[in-house]
Amino acid sequence: MLMAGAPLPDTRAILPRPAASDDRSWPALTGQKAIDRFKIYCSYMAIQGEAPDQGRPNHSCSGGRTVVPSSDYLKSLVDIEAGRISPEIFIDEDIYRLELDRVFGRNWLFLAHDSMIPKPGDFFSTYMGGDPVVVARQPDGSVRAFLNACRHRGMRVCRAESGNTKSFFCTYHGWAYDTAGNLINVPNLSDAYKDRLSLKDNGLIPVARIESYKGLIFGNFDATAPSLEEHLGDLKYYIDGWVDQVDGGIEVLPGVVRWTINANWKLAAEQFAGDTYHAPTSHASSLLSFGPPFEGKDGAHVAFREGHGESFLFKRHTRFSEDPLSLYNDAKLEAAKARVGDRAEFVANFTAFPAFSGLPGSSNIRVWHPKGPNKFEIWSFTVVDKNAPPEAKKAMQVSASFTEGPAGVVETDDGENWGLIGAILEQGHQARKMRWNYQMGDYPATGHEEFPGAYRDSFFGEAGHRAFYRRWLEFMTSEEWPVLTQEERDAFNKPGA
C-alpha cells in the first residue's frame, strides 16, 4: 500500500548490500523493480518470523504479512471537513482487511427478514463481511446465527441457500450440529477421542448479537455494541414510513438475486445513501419512461450521525398505465397517509451503515457483500406488502426485476459505472493519487419540523456520503465501538449546523 504521492522505496535500504568482493554495482531501483524487490524482501522477512521494516508502515507485502494502516494514514485519506477522499480507500488490500475486522466485524449487518424463516428449523445462508453464516429459527421462535464453519476443520456445515432442517452436517468428517449450533454428534467419538472430546465446548461459533426491527433481522459479532435501534437512530422514522403503510407490514418474496461487480462495495453503499445527482445523467433514457424530469426542489436528502443516509422525492411521478401495481398503490394511498403521513408518497433510497440499502419505491432491499478490495456481490430481495393481493405482489416483483435486477434498465447503468471505476483504480497509478470531491450539499442543514436527521431541502447532495465516511473513519481508527453521545447527534442534526 503506497500513500498517494509517496516515493517508491529505495531497496538499497532494505536488502543486504553485495559483499565487498562482488564488483557488481548497487544502483537504486525505482518503479516496478523496486516494488517487486520489496515484495521479495517482505516474503523473506515473513519466513524469518520478523515484521517488515517498521519505518515503512504504509507498504503492503504480497505474500507477506498484512500491514495495518495507521490511524494517521487513514485520516490523511479521508478529509470530511474539506469534502475530499482518496480513492486508495476503495482499492487498497490492507485497508480492506482492516474493514473486515473493524467495520464488518463489529457492526449491525442485515441477515434476513422474518418472512424468510417463519417456521422452526427454517434457515437462510448468508455472509457477514467475508464470513459465511447461517441464520436459523429456533423451536421457541427466537433466531440464532453462527459461522457456517465446522469446529473441526472449518468446512461448511450448511451448503444449501435456504430450507428447513433439524440439524447441520459437515460433509468432511461428519460432525453434526443442531439448529442452535450445538455439537450433537461426532462419528466414532469413543474410538477417535477416547471420550475426551467435549461436545459442549465445540459448538459452532455464534453471532454474538441478534436483534430485529420491524421484521428486519440483523446480526453483530461485537457483544459490546449498542442496540440495533440505537444504531439505526432517526433512520427508524423513515423505515417506519415504508413498512407501516398497511396492516401486516412487509414480507420478502422467495428467491434472492445475486450478481458480482468488480468494484469496491462502498461505491454502491454511498450511492444509496443519497446520490440522486447521478440519476438524470446515468439513467436519462430509463427515467424518460417513468415521468417528467425531476429537480432538486422536488425532494430532499437526510444525513444521520450514525453513518446512514437517505434521499427522496416527495411524490411519485405521474403514471401512464392502469397496471396492477399502480392501481394497488392508488387504492392504498389514503389509508397509508393516515398511518404514516407524507412518507406514504416518498420515492426513497437509503443506506443503513455499513452495507444494507433499500429502494422502497422499487420494492427492493439489498446487501453489499464485500469479496475483496475490488469486488463485491449484490444480494437483492423483493419486498412487498404482506397483505397485498397476489396480482399486486406479482407486479411488484416484475417492477423490481425490470428496474433493479441485474439486467434492469436502471441497474445496468449503475453496474457499468461502478465496474469502470474499479477498473481504473485496479489498473491505474496516477488515478489513485486523486482526491475525489464530496462537497455537494456542504451547507448547513435546513431542518424540517416533521422529518428528523440532518435534513437538507434539495434532492441533490452528498451530506449522506460525508456522514457515511465520517462513521467509516471512526470505526477504522478505533479499537472499540466508537460510541456516539446524544449531544453529538443533536449537534449534527441542528439546523444551521
Coordinates of C-alpha atoms in Angstrom, one line a residue:
M1 CA 0.0 0.0 0.0
L2 CA 1.6 3.3 -1.1
M3 CA 0.5 6.6 0.2
A4 CA -0.7 8.9 -2.5
G5 CA 2.3 10.9 -3.7
A6 CA 4.8 8.8 -1.5
P7 CA 8.1 7.9 -3.2
L8 CA 8.8 4.3 -4.1
P9 CA 11.1 2.5 -1.7
D10 CA 14.8 2.7 -2.2
T11 CA 15.5 -1.1 -1.9
R12 CA 19.2 -0.4 -1.1
A13 CA 18.0 0.4 2.4
I14 CA 16.2 -2.8 3.0
L15 CA 18.2 -5.5 1.2
P16 CA 21.8 -6.5 2.2
R17 CA 24.5 -4.9 0.1
P18 CA 26.7 -7.3 -2.0
A19 CA 29.9 -8.5 -0.4
A20 CA 33.0 -6.3 -0.8
S21 CA 34.5 -8.9 -3.2
D22 CA 31.4 -8.5 -5.5
D23 CA 32.3 -5.9 -8.1
R24 CA 28.6 -5.5 -9.2
S25 CA 27.2 -2.0 -8.9
W26 CA 24.3 -1.4 -6.5
P27 CA 22.1 1.1 -8.2
A28 CA 18.9 2.5 -6.7
L29 CA 15.9 0.7 -8.1
T30 CA 12.7 2.5 -9.0
G31 CA 9.4 1.8 -10.5
Q32 CA 8.1 -1.8 -10.7
K33 CA 11.5 -3.3 -10.0
A34 CA 11.6 -1.6 -6.6
I35 CA 8.1 -2.9 -5.8
D36 CA 9.0 -6.4 -6.9
R37 CA 12.2 -6.4 -4.8
F38 CA 10.3 -5.0 -1.8
K39 CA 7.8 -7.9 -2.1
I40 CA 10.6 -10.4 -2.1
Y41 CA 12.0 -8.8 0.9
C42 CA 8.7 -8.9 2.7
S43 CA 8.2 -12.6 1.9
Y44 CA 11.7 -13.4 3.2
M45 CA 11.1 -11.5 6.4
A46 CA 7.8 -13.2 7.0
I47 CA 9.5 -16.6 6.7
Q48 CA 12.1 -15.4 9.2
G49 CA 9.2 -14.5 11.6
E50 CA 10.1 -10.8 11.5
A51 CA 7.9 -7.9 10.6
P52 CA 8.8 -5.7 7.6
D53 CA 10.7 -2.5 8.3
Q54 CA 8.6 -0.5 10.7
G55 CA 9.9 2.6 9.1
R56 CA 7.7 1.7 6.1
P57 CA 4.3 1.1 7.7
N58 CA 2.4 2.0 4.5
H59 CA 3.7 -0.6 2.2
S60 CA 1.8 -3.8 1.6
C61 CA 3.7 -7.1 1.1
S62 CA 2.1 -9.5 -1.2
G63 CA 2.8 -12.9 0.2
G64 CA 4.0 -11.5 3.5
R65 CA 2.2 -10.1 6.5
T66 CA -0.7 -7.6 6.2
V67 CA 0.4 -4.2 7.3
V68 CA -2.3 -2.5 9.5
P69 CA -2.8 1.1 8.2
S70 CA -2.2 3.6 10.9
S71 CA -4.9 6.0 12.1
D72 CA -2.9 9.0 10.9
Y73 CA -2.6 7.5 7.4
L74 CA -6.3 6.7 7.2
K75 CA -7.2 10.3 8.4
S76 CA -4.9 11.6 5.6
L77 CA -7.1 9.8 3.1
V78 CA -10.5 10.9 4.3
D79 CA -10.9 14.6 4.9
I80 CA -14.6 15.1 5.8
E81 CA -14.4 18.8 6.5
A82 CA -12.8 19.6 3.2
G83 CA -15.0 17.1 1.4
R84 CA -12.1 15.3 -0.2
I85 CA -11.4 11.5 -0.2
S86 CA -8.6 9.5 -1.6
P87 CA -9.6 6.6 -3.9
E88 CA -7.0 4.5 -2.1
I89 CA -9.7 3.5 0.4
F90 CA -11.6 1.8 -2.5
I91 CA -8.7 -0.4 -3.7
D92 CA -6.1 -0.9 -1.0
E93 CA -5.8 -4.6 0.2
D94 CA -4.7 -3.6 3.7
I95 CA -7.5 -1.2 4.2
Y96 CA -9.9 -3.8 3.0
R97 CA -8.6 -6.3 5.5
L98 CA -8.9 -3.8 8.3
E99 CA -12.5 -3.1 7.2
L100 CA -13.4 -6.8 7.7
D101 CA -12.3 -6.5 11.3
R102 CA -13.3 -3.0 12.3
V103 CA -16.3 -2.3 10.1
F104 CA -17.9 -5.7 9.4
G105 CA -16.6 -7.4 12.5
R106 CA -18.5 -5.2 14.9
N107 CA -21.4 -3.6 13.1
W108 CA -25.0 -4.4 12.7
L109 CA -25.3 -6.4 9.4
F110 CA -28.6 -7.4 7.7
L111 CA -29.1 -11.2 7.8
A112 CA -32.7 -11.9 6.8
H113 CA -36.4 -10.9 7.2
D114 CA -38.8 -12.7 9.5
S115 CA -40.8 -13.9 6.5
M116 CA -37.8 -15.7 5.1
I117 CA -37.5 -18.0 8.1
P118 CA -41.1 -18.2 9.5
K119 CA -41.1 -21.8 11.0
P120 CA -38.8 -23.6 13.5
G121 CA -36.0 -25.2 11.6
D122 CA -36.1 -22.7 8.8
F123 CA -32.7 -21.3 7.8
F124 CA -31.0 -18.9 5.4
S125 CA -27.3 -18.9 4.5
T126 CA -25.7 -15.5 4.0
Y127 CA -22.5 -13.6 4.9
M128 CA -21.3 -11.1 7.5
G129 CA -18.4 -9.4 5.8
G130 CA -16.4 -12.2 4.2
D131 CA -17.6 -14.9 6.7
P132 CA -20.4 -17.3 5.8
V133 CA -23.1 -17.6 8.4
V134 CA -26.4 -19.5 8.9
V135 CA -29.5 -17.8 10.3
A136 CA -32.0 -20.3 11.9
R137 CA -35.4 -20.1 13.5
Q138 CA -35.4 -21.9 16.9
P139 CA -38.2 -24.0 18.3
D140 CA -39.1 -21.2 20.7
G141 CA -39.5 -18.7 17.9
S142 CA -36.2 -16.9 18.5
V143 CA -33.5 -16.5 15.9
R144 CA -29.9 -17.6 16.2
A145 CA -27.0 -17.3 13.8
F146 CA -23.5 -18.8 13.7
L147 CA -20.5 -19.2 11.5
N148 CA -21.1 -21.7 8.7
A149 CA -17.8 -23.4 9.6
C150 CA -17.3 -26.7 11.4
R151 CA -15.2 -26.5 14.5
H152 CA -13.1 -29.4 13.4
R153 CA -11.6 -28.2 10.1
G154 CA -13.7 -25.2 9.2
M155 CA -15.7 -26.9 6.4
R156 CA -19.2 -25.5 5.7
V157 CA -21.9 -27.3 7.7
C158 CA -24.7 -25.9 5.5
R159 CA -24.3 -26.0 1.8
A160 CA -27.9 -25.0 0.9
E161 CA -29.1 -21.5 0.4
S162 CA -32.2 -21.9 2.5
G163 CA -34.7 -24.6 3.7
N164 CA -35.8 -26.4 6.8
T165 CA -33.8 -28.8 8.8
K166 CA -33.3 -30.4 12.2
S167 CA -29.5 -30.3 12.1
F168 CA -26.5 -29.2 10.1
F169 CA -24.0 -31.8 8.9
C170 CA -20.3 -31.4 7.9
T171 CA -19.7 -33.5 4.8
Y172 CA -15.9 -33.6 5.5
H173 CA -15.7 -35.6 8.8
G174 CA -19.3 -36.0 9.7
W175 CA -19.7 -33.7 12.8
A176 CA -23.3 -32.7 13.2
Y177 CA -24.9 -29.7 14.9
D178 CA -28.5 -28.8 15.9
T179 CA -30.1 -25.6 14.7
A180 CA -28.9 -23.7 17.8
G181 CA -25.3 -24.5 16.7
N182 CA -24.7 -27.1 19.5
L183 CA -22.4 -30.1 18.5
I184 CA -24.6 -33.1 18.8
N185 CA -22.7 -35.9 17.1
V186 CA -19.1 -36.9 16.3
P187 CA -18.5 -40.1 14.4
N188 CA -16.5 -42.7 16.3
L189 CA -16.3 -40.5 19.3
S190 CA -15.2 -43.2 21.7
D191 CA -12.6 -44.7 19.4
A192 CA -11.3 -41.5 17.9
Y193 CA -11.2 -39.3 21.0
K194 CA -11.5 -41.9 23.8
D195 CA -14.5 -39.9 25.1
R196 CA -12.2 -36.9 25.9
L197 CA -13.8 -34.5 23.4
S198 CA -16.2 -32.0 24.9
L199 CA -19.3 -31.6 22.7
K200 CA -20.3 -28.6 24.8
D201 CA -17.1 -26.7 24.0
N202 CA -17.1 -27.4 20.3
G203 CA -20.4 -25.8 19.1
L204 CA -20.5 -23.5 16.1
I205 CA -19.2 -20.0 16.7
P206 CA -22.3 -17.9 17.4
V207 CA -23.0 -14.4 16.2
A208 CA -22.9 -12.5 19.5
R209 CA -26.0 -10.4 19.0
I210 CA -29.2 -10.9 17.0
E211 CA -31.8 -8.2 17.0
S212 CA -34.6 -7.2 14.7
Y213 CA -36.5 -4.1 13.8
K214 CA -39.9 -4.3 12.1
G215 CA -39.1 -7.9 10.9
L216 CA -35.6 -6.9 9.6
I217 CA -33.1 -9.2 11.3
F218 CA -29.6 -8.0 12.0
G219 CA -26.5 -9.7 13.5
N220 CA -23.4 -8.3 15.2
F221 CA -20.2 -10.2 16.2
D222 CA -19.5 -7.5 18.8
A223 CA -21.2 -8.3 22.1
T224 CA -20.4 -4.8 23.4
A225 CA -22.1 -2.9 20.6
P226 CA -25.1 -0.6 21.4
S227 CA -28.5 -2.0 20.5
L228 CA -29.7 -2.2 16.9
E229 CA -32.3 0.5 17.5
E230 CA -29.7 2.9 18.9
H231 CA -27.6 2.2 15.8
L232 CA -30.4 2.9 13.4
G233 CA -31.3 6.1 15.2
D234 CA -33.6 8.5 13.4
L235 CA -33.4 6.3 10.3
K236 CA -36.1 4.3 12.0
Y237 CA -38.6 7.0 11.3
Y238 CA -38.1 6.7 7.6
I239 CA -38.1 2.8 7.7
D240 CA -41.4 3.1 9.6
G241 CA -42.8 5.2 6.8
W242 CA -42.1 2.3 4.5
V243 CA -43.1 -0.8 6.4
D244 CA -46.0 0.6 8.4
Q245 CA -48.1 1.8 5.5
V246 CA -50.6 -1.1 5.6
D247 CA -51.7 -3.7 8.2
G248 CA -49.4 -6.7 8.2
G249 CA -46.3 -4.9 7.2
I250 CA -43.9 -6.3 4.6
E251 CA -42.6 -9.6 3.5
V252 CA -39.8 -10.8 1.3
L253 CA -40.8 -12.9 -1.7
P254 CA -38.9 -16.2 -2.2
G255 CA -35.7 -16.1 -4.2
V256 CA -32.6 -13.9 -3.8
V257 CA -31.0 -12.4 -6.9
R258 CA -27.2 -12.3 -6.7
W259 CA -24.6 -10.8 -9.0
T260 CA -21.0 -9.6 -8.9
I261 CA -19.4 -6.2 -9.6
N262 CA -15.7 -5.7 -9.9
A263 CA -15.5 -2.6 -7.7
N264 CA -15.4 -1.7 -4.1
W265 CA -18.6 -2.2 -2.0
K266 CA -18.5 1.4 -0.6
L267 CA -19.2 2.8 -4.1
A268 CA -22.7 1.2 -4.0
A269 CA -23.4 1.9 -0.4
E270 CA -22.6 5.6 -0.7
Q271 CA -24.7 5.9 -3.8
F272 CA -27.8 4.6 -2.0
A273 CA -27.0 6.9 0.9
G274 CA -28.2 9.8 -1.2
D275 CA -26.7 10.1 -4.6
T276 CA -29.6 11.1 -6.7
Y277 CA -27.4 13.5 -8.5
H278 CA -26.3 10.7 -10.9
A279 CA -29.8 9.8 -11.9
P280 CA -30.6 12.5 -14.6
T281 CA -27.3 11.6 -16.3
S282 CA -26.7 7.9 -15.7
H283 CA -30.4 6.9 -16.0
A284 CA -31.5 9.5 -18.5
S285 CA -33.1 7.1 -21.0
S286 CA -34.9 5.0 -18.5
L287 CA -36.2 7.9 -16.4
L288 CA -38.0 9.2 -19.5
S289 CA -40.3 6.2 -19.3
F290 CA -41.2 6.9 -15.7
G291 CA -42.4 10.5 -16.0
P292 CA -41.2 14.1 -16.4
P293 CA -37.7 15.1 -15.2
F294 CA -37.3 16.0 -11.6
E295 CA -35.4 18.8 -10.0
G296 CA -33.7 19.4 -6.7
K297 CA -36.7 21.1 -5.2
D298 CA -38.8 18.0 -5.8
G299 CA -37.2 16.2 -2.9
A300 CA -34.7 16.3 0.0
H301 CA -31.8 14.4 1.4
V302 CA -31.1 13.5 5.0
A303 CA -27.8 12.5 6.7
F304 CA -27.5 10.7 10.1
R305 CA -24.7 10.9 12.6
E306 CA -24.7 7.1 12.7
G307 CA -23.4 7.0 9.1
H308 CA -26.8 6.4 7.4
G309 CA -28.1 8.4 4.5
E310 CA -31.4 8.8 2.6
S311 CA -32.8 10.9 -0.2
F312 CA -36.4 11.0 -1.5
L313 CA -38.8 12.6 -3.9
F314 CA -41.8 13.9 -2.2
K315 CA -44.4 12.4 -4.6
R316 CA -44.5 9.6 -7.1
H317 CA -44.2 10.6 -10.7
T318 CA -47.3 10.5 -13.0
R319 CA -48.0 7.1 -14.3
F320 CA -49.3 6.3 -17.8
S321 CA -51.0 2.9 -17.4
E322 CA -53.6 1.1 -15.4
D323 CA -51.2 -1.7 -14.4
P324 CA -52.0 -3.7 -11.2
L325 CA -49.2 -2.0 -9.2
S326 CA -50.4 1.5 -10.0
L327 CA -54.0 0.5 -9.2
Y328 CA -52.9 -1.0 -5.9
N329 CA -50.8 2.0 -4.9
D330 CA -53.7 4.3 -5.7
A331 CA -56.1 2.2 -3.7
K332 CA -54.0 2.2 -0.6
L333 CA -52.7 5.7 -0.7
E334 CA -55.2 7.5 1.6
A335 CA -55.1 4.8 4.2
A336 CA -51.3 4.8 4.1
K337 CA -51.2 8.5 4.5
A338 CA -53.5 8.2 7.5
R339 CA -50.9 5.9 9.1
V340 CA -47.6 7.4 8.1
G341 CA -48.4 10.9 6.7
D342 CA -46.5 12.3 3.7
R343 CA -44.0 9.4 3.9
A344 CA -46.5 7.3 2.1
E345 CA -45.7 9.1 -1.1
F346 CA -41.9 9.2 -0.8
V347 CA -39.8 7.6 -3.6
A348 CA -36.8 7.0 -1.5
N349 CA -33.4 5.3 -1.4
F350 CA -31.3 4.7 1.8
T351 CA -28.3 3.1 3.2
A352 CA -28.1 1.9 6.8
F353 CA -24.4 1.9 7.6
P354 CA -22.5 0.0 6.6
A355 CA -23.9 -2.3 3.9
F356 CA -27.7 -2.5 4.0
S357 CA -29.7 -0.4 1.4
G358 CA -33.2 -0.1 0.1
L359 CA -35.3 1.3 -2.6
P360 CA -38.8 1.1 -1.1
G361 CA -40.4 2.6 -4.1
S362 CA -39.0 -0.1 -6.2
S363 CA -39.9 -2.9 -3.8
N364 CA -36.3 -3.7 -3.3
I365 CA -33.7 -4.1 -0.5
R366 CA -30.2 -5.3 -0.9
V367 CA -26.9 -6.1 0.8
W368 CA -23.4 -5.3 -0.4
H369 CA -21.3 -8.3 0.4
P370 CA -17.5 -7.5 0.1
K371 CA -15.5 -10.1 -1.8
G372 CA -12.2 -8.2 -1.9
P373 CA -11.0 -4.6 -2.3
N374 CA -12.2 -4.5 -5.9
K375 CA -15.1 -7.0 -5.9
F376 CA -18.5 -7.2 -4.2
E377 CA -21.7 -9.2 -4.5
I378 CA -25.1 -7.6 -4.7
W379 CA -27.8 -9.6 -2.9
S380 CA -31.2 -8.3 -3.9
F381 CA -34.5 -9.1 -2.3
T382 CA -38.0 -8.2 -3.5
V383 CA -40.1 -6.7 -0.7
V384 CA -43.9 -6.4 -0.9
D385 CA -46.8 -5.5 1.4
K386 CA -47.7 -8.8 3.1
N387 CA -51.4 -8.4 2.7
A388 CA -51.4 -7.1 -0.9
P389 CA -53.4 -9.2 -3.4
P390 CA -51.4 -11.7 -5.4
E391 CA -51.6 -9.7 -8.7
A392 CA -50.1 -6.7 -6.9
K393 CA -47.3 -8.8 -5.4
K394 CA -46.5 -10.2 -8.8
A395 CA -46.5 -6.7 -10.3
M396 CA -44.1 -5.5 -7.6
Q397 CA -41.8 -8.4 -8.3
V398 CA -41.8 -7.7 -12.1
S399 CA -41.2 -4.0 -11.4
A400 CA -38.3 -4.7 -9.2
S401 CA -36.7 -7.0 -11.7
F402 CA -37.4 -4.6 -14.6
T403 CA -35.7 -1.7 -12.9
E404 CA -33.3 -3.0 -10.3
G405 CA -32.5 -6.6 -11.4
P406 CA -29.0 -7.4 -12.8
A407 CA -30.4 -6.7 -16.3
G408 CA -32.7 -4.0 -15.2
V409 CA -33.0 -0.7 -17.1
V410 CA -31.6 1.2 -14.1
E411 CA -29.3 -1.3 -12.5
T412 CA -27.2 -1.9 -15.6
D413 CA -26.2 1.8 -15.6
D414 CA -25.0 1.6 -12.0
G415 CA -23.1 -1.6 -12.5
E416 CA -21.3 -0.2 -15.5
N417 CA -20.4 2.9 -13.6
W418 CA -19.0 1.0 -10.6
G419 CA -17.2 -1.5 -12.7
L420 CA -15.4 1.1 -14.8
I421 CA -14.3 3.0 -11.7
G422 CA -13.0 -0.3 -10.3
A423 CA -11.0 -1.0 -13.5
I424 CA -9.4 2.4 -13.4
L425 CA -8.3 2.0 -9.8
E426 CA -7.1 -1.5 -10.3
Q427 CA -5.0 -0.8 -13.4
G428 CA -4.1 2.8 -12.9
H429 CA -1.5 4.6 -10.8
Q430 CA -2.0 8.4 -11.3
A431 CA -5.7 7.9 -10.8
R432 CA -5.1 6.7 -7.3
K433 CA -3.3 10.0 -6.4
M434 CA -6.5 12.0 -6.9
R435 CA -8.8 13.3 -4.2
W436 CA -12.4 12.8 -5.1
N437 CA -14.8 15.6 -4.5
Y438 CA -17.6 15.1 -1.9
Q439 CA -18.6 18.7 -1.4
M440 CA -22.1 18.7 -2.8
G441 CA -24.7 19.8 -0.2
D442 CA -21.9 21.1 2.0
Y443 CA -24.1 23.8 3.5
P444 CA -25.9 24.0 6.9
A445 CA -28.8 21.6 7.4
T446 CA -32.0 23.4 6.8
G447 CA -34.0 21.1 9.1
H448 CA -37.7 20.2 9.0
E449 CA -40.2 20.2 11.8
E450 CA -41.5 16.7 10.8
F451 CA -38.5 14.9 9.4
P452 CA -35.7 14.0 11.8
G453 CA -32.0 13.8 10.9
A454 CA -29.8 16.4 9.3
Y455 CA -32.4 17.4 6.7
R456 CA -31.4 19.4 3.6
D457 CA -34.1 20.8 1.3
S458 CA -32.7 19.6 -2.0
F459 CA -32.9 16.2 -3.7
F460 CA -29.3 16.6 -4.7
G461 CA -26.5 16.5 -2.1
E462 CA -23.7 14.4 -0.6
A463 CA -24.3 15.0 3.1
G464 CA -25.2 11.3 3.4
H465 CA -21.9 10.4 1.8
R466 CA -19.9 12.5 4.2
A467 CA -21.8 11.1 7.2
F468 CA -21.1 7.6 5.9
Y469 CA -17.3 8.2 5.6
R470 CA -17.2 10.1 8.9
R471 CA -18.6 7.0 10.6
W472 CA -16.4 4.7 8.5
L473 CA -13.3 6.6 9.6
E474 CA -14.4 6.4 13.2
F475 CA -14.7 2.6 13.1
M476 CA -11.4 2.2 11.1
T477 CA -9.4 4.3 13.6
S478 CA -11.0 2.9 16.8
E479 CA -10.0 -0.2 18.8
E480 CA -13.6 -0.5 20.1
W481 CA -17.1 0.5 19.0
P482 CA -17.0 4.3 18.7
V483 CA -19.9 5.3 20.9
L484 CA -21.9 8.3 19.9
T485 CA -23.5 10.6 22.5
Q486 CA -26.9 12.2 22.2
E487 CA -25.1 15.6 22.2
E488 CA -23.2 14.6 19.1
R489 CA -26.4 13.5 17.4
D490 CA -28.2 16.7 18.3
A491 CA -25.3 18.9 17.2
F492 CA -25.1 17.1 13.9
N493 CA -28.9 17.4 13.2
K494 CA -29.2 21.0 14.3
P495 CA -30.5 23.4 11.6
G496 CA -27.8 25.8 10.6
A497 CA -25.0 23.4 11.8

